[in-house]
GROMACS .gro file of N, CA and C in nm:
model
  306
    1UNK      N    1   0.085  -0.117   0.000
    1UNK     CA    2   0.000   0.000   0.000
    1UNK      C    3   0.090   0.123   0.000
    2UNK      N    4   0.053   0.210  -0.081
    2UNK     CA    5   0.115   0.326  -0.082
    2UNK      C    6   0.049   0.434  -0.035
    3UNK      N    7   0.169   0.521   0.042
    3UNK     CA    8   0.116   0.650   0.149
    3UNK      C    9   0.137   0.739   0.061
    4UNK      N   10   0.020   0.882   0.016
    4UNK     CA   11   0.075   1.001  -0.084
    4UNK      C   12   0.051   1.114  -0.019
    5UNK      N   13   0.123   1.181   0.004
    5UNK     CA   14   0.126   1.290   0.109
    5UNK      C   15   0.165   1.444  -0.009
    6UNK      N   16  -0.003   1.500  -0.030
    6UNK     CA   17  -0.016   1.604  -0.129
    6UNK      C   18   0.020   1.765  -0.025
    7UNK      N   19   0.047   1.839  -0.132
    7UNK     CA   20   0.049   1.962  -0.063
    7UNK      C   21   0.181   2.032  -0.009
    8UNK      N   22   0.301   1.941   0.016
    8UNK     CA   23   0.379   1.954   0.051
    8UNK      C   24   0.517   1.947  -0.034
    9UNK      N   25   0.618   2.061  -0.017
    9UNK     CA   26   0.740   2.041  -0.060
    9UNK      C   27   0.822   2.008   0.017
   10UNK      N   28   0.952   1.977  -0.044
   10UNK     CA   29   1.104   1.931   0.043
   10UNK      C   30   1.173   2.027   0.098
   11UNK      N   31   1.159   2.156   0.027
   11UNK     CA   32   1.258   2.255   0.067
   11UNK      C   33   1.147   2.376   0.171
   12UNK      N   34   1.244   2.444   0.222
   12UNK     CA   35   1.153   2.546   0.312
   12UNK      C   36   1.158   2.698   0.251
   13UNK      N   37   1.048   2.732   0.277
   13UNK     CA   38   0.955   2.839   0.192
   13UNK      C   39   1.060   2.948   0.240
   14UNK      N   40   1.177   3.046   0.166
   14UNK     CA   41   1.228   3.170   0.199
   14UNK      C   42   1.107   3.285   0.280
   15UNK      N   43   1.203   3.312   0.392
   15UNK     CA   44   1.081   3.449   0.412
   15UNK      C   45   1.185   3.594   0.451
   16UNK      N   46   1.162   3.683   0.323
   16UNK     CA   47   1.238   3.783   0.406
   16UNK      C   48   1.149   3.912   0.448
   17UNK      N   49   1.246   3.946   0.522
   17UNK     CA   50   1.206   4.033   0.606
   17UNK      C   51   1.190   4.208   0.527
   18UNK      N   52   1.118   4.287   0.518
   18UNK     CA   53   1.098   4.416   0.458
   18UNK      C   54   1.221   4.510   0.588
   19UNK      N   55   1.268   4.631   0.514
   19UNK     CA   56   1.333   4.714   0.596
   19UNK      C   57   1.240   4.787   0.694
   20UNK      N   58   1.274   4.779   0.831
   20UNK     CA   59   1.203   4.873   0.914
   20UNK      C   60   1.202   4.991   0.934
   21UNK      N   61   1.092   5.106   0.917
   21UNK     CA   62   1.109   5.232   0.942
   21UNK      C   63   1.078   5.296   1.043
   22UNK      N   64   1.166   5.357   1.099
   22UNK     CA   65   1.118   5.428   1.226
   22UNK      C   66   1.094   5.626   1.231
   23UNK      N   67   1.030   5.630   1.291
   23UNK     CA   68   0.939   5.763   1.289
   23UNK      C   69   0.982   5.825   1.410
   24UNK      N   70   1.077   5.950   1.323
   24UNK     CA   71   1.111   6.042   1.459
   24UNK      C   72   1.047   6.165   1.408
   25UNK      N   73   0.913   6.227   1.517
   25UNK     CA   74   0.885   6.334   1.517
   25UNK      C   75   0.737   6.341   1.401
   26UNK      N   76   0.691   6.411   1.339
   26UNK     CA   77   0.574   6.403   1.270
   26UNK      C   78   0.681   6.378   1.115
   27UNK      N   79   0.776   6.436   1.056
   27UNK     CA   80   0.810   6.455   0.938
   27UNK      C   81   0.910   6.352   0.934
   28UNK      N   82   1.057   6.359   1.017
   28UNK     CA   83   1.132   6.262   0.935
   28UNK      C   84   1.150   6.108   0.992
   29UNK      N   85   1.188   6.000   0.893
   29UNK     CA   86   1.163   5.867   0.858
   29UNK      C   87   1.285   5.826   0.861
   30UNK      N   88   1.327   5.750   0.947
   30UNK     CA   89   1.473   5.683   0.929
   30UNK      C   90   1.433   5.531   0.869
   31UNK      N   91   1.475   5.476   0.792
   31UNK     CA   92   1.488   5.333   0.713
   31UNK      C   93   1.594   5.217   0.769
   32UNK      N   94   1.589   5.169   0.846
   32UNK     CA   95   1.668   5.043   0.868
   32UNK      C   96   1.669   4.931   0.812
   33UNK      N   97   1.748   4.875   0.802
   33UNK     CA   98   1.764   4.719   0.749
   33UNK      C   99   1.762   4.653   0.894
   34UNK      N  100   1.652   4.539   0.855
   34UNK     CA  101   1.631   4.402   1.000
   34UNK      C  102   1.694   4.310   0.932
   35UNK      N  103   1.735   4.291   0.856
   35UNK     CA  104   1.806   4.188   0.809
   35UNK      C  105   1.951   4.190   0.857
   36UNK      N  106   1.991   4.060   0.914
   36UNK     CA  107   2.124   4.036   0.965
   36UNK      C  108   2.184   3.992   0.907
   37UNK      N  109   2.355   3.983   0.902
   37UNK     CA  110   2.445   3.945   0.818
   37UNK      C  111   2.486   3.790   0.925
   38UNK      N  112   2.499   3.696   0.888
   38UNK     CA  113   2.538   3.579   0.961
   38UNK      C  114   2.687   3.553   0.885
   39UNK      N  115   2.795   3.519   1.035
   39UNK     CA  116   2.953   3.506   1.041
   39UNK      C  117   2.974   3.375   1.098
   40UNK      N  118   3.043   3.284   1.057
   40UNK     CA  119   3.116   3.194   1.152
   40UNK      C  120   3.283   3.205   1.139
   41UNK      N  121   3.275   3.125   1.276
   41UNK     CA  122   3.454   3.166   1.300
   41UNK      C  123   3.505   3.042   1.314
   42UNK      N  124   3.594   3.018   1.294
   42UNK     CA  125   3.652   2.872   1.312
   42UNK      C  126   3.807   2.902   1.385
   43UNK      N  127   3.787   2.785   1.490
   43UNK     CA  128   3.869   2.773   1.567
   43UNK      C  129   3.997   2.745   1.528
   44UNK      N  130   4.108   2.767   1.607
   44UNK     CA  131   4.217   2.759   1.579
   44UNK      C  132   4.298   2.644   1.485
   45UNK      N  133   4.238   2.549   1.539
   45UNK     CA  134   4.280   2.354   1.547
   45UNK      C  135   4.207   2.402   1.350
   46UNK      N  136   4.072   2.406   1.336
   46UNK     CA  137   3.987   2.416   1.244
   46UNK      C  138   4.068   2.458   1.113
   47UNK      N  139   4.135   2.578   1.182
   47UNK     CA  140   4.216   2.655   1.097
   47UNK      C  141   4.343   2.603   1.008
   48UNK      N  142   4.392   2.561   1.118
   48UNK     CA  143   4.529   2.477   1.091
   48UNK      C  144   4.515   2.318   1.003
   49UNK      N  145   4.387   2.242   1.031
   49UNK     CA  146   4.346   2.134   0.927
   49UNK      C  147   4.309   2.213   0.778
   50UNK      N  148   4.276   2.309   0.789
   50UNK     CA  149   4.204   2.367   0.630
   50UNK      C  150   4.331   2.414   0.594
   51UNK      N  151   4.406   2.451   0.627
   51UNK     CA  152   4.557   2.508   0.631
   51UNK      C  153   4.602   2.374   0.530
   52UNK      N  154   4.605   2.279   0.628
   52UNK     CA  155   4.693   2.134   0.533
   52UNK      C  156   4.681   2.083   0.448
   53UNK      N  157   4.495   2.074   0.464
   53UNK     CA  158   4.445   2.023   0.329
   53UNK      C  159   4.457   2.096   0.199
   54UNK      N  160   4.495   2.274   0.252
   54UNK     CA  161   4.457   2.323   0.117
   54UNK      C  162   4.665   2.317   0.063
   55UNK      N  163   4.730   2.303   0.132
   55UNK     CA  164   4.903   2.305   0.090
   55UNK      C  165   4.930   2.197   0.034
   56UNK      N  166   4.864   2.109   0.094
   56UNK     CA  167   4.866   1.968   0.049
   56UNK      C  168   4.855   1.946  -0.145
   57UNK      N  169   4.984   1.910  -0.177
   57UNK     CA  170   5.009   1.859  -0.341
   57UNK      C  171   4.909   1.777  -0.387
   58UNK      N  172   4.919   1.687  -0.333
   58UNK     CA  173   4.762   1.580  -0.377
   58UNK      C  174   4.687   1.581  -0.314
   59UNK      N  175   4.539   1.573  -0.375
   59UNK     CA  176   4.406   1.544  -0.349
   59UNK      C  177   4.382   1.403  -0.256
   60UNK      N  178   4.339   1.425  -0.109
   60UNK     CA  179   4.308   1.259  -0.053
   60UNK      C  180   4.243   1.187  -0.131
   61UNK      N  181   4.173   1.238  -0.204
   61UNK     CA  182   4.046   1.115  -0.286
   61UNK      C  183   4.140   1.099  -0.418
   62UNK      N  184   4.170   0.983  -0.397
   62UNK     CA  185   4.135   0.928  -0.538
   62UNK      C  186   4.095   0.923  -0.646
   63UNK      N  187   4.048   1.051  -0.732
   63UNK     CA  188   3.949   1.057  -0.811
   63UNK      C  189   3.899   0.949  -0.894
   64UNK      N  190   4.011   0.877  -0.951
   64UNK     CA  191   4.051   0.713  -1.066
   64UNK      C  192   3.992   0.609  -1.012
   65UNK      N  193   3.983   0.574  -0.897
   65UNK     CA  194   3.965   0.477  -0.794
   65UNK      C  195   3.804   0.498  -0.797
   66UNK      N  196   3.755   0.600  -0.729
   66UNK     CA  197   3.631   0.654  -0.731
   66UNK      C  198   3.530   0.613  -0.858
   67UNK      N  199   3.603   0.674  -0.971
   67UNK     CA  200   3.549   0.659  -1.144
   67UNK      C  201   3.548   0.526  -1.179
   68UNK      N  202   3.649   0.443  -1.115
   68UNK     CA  203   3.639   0.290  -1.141
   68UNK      C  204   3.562   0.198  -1.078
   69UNK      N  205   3.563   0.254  -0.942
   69UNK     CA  206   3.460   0.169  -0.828
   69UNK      C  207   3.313   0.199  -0.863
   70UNK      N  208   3.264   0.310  -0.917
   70UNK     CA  209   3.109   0.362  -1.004
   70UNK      C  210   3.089   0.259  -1.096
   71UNK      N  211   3.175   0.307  -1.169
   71UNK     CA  212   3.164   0.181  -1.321
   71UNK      C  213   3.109   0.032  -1.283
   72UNK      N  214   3.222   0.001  -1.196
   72UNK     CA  215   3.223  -0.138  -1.179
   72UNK      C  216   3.079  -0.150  -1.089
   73UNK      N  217   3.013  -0.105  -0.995
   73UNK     CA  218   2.888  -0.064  -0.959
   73UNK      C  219   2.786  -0.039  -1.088
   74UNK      N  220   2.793   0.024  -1.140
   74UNK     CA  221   2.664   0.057  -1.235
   74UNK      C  222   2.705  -0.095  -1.316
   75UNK      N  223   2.818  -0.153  -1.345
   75UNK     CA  224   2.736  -0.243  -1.477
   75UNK      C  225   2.788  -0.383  -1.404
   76UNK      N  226   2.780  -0.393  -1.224
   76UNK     CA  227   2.741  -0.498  -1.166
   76UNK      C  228   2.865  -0.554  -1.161
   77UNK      N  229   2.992  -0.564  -1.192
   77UNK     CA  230   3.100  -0.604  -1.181
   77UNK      C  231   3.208  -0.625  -1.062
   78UNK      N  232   3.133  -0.506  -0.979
   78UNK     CA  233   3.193  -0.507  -0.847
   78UNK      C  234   3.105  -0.600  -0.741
   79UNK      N  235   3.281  -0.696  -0.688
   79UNK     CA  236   3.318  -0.773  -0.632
   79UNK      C  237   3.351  -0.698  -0.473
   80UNK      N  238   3.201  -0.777  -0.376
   80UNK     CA  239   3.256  -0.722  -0.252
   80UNK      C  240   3.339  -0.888  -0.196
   81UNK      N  241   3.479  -0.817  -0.102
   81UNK     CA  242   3.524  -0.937  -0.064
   81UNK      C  243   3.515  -0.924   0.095
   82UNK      N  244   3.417  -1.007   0.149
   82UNK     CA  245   3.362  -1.047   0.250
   82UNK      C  246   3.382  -1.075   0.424
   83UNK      N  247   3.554  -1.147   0.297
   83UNK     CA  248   3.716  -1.158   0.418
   83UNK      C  249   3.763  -1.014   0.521
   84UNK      N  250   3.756  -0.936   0.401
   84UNK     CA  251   3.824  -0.798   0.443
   84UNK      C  252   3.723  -0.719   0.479
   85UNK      N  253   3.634  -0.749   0.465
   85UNK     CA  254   3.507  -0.637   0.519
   85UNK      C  255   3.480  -0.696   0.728
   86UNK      N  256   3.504  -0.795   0.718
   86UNK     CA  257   3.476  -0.858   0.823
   86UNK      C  258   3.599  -0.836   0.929
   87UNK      N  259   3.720  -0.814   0.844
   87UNK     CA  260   3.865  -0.780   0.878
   87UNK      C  261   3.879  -0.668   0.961
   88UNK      N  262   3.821  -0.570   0.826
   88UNK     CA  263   3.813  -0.427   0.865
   88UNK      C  264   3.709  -0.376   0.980
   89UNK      N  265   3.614  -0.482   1.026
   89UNK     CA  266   3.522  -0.462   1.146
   89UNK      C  267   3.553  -0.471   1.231
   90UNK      N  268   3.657  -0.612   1.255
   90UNK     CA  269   3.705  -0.688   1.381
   90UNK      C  270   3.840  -0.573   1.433
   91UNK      N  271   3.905  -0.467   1.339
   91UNK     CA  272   4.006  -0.385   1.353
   91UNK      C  273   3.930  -0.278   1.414
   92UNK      N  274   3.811  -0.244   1.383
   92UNK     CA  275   3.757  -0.133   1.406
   92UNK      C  276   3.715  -0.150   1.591
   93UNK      N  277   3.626  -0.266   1.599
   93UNK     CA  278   3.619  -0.290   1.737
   93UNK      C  279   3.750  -0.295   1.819
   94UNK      N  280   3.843  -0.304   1.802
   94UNK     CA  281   3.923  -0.339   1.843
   94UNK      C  282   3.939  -0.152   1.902
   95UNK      N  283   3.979  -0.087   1.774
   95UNK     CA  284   4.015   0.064   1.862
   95UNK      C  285   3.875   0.119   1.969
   96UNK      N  286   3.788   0.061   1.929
   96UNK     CA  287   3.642   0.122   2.026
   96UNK      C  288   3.689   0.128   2.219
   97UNK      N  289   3.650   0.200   2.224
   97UNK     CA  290   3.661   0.201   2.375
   97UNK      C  291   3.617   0.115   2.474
   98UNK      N  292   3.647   0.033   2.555
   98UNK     CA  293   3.529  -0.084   2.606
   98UNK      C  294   3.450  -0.018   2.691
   99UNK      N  295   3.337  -0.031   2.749
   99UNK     CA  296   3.257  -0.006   2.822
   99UNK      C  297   3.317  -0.045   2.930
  100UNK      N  298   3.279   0.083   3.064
  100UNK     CA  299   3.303   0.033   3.233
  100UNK      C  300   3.220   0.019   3.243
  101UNK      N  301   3.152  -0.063   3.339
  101UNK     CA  302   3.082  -0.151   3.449
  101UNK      C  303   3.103  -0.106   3.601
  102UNK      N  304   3.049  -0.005   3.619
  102UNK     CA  305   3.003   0.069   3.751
  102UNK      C  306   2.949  -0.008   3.881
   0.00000   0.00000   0.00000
């Protein structure tokens, strides 16, 4: 059975805001902007990783690897090997932290 849920979009509806005017006295009109400018800052540590990645000669990804692992995906060719996936789990638990028992 299928659920169809009319009326609704994915994205959220923009709403902006008109400039506010304020009224000094009977005659003059000052015009403000309510609209805010939004800044982020990034921390030091933050700084110094975007720092490396961007000095950095080569690209981490692979791009070739990537373009080949698609391929071999879209026309079914790719071979998962089962050994190393199971490998790469048993390594992973391994760094996990164990749980205390209070």
């Amino acid at each position: 059975m299928a659920i169809e849920i009319t009326g609704r979009t994915n994205s959220p509806t923009p709403i902006k805001t008109s400039p506010k005017t304020e009224v000094y006295g009977e005659k003059e009109a000052v015009v403000t902007n309510a609209e805010k400018i939004d800044s982020i800052a990034l921390t030091s540590t933050t700084q110094e990783i975007k720092k490396a990645f961007g000095s950095s000669p080569a690209s981490p990804i692979d791009i070739g690897r990537v373009n080949s692992v698609k391929k071999a995906i879209a026309d079914g060719s790719y071979q998962v090997n089962a050994d190393k996936v199971a490998q790469k789990l048993i390594q992973f638990e391994q760094l996990m932290p164990t749980k205390n028992s209070t």
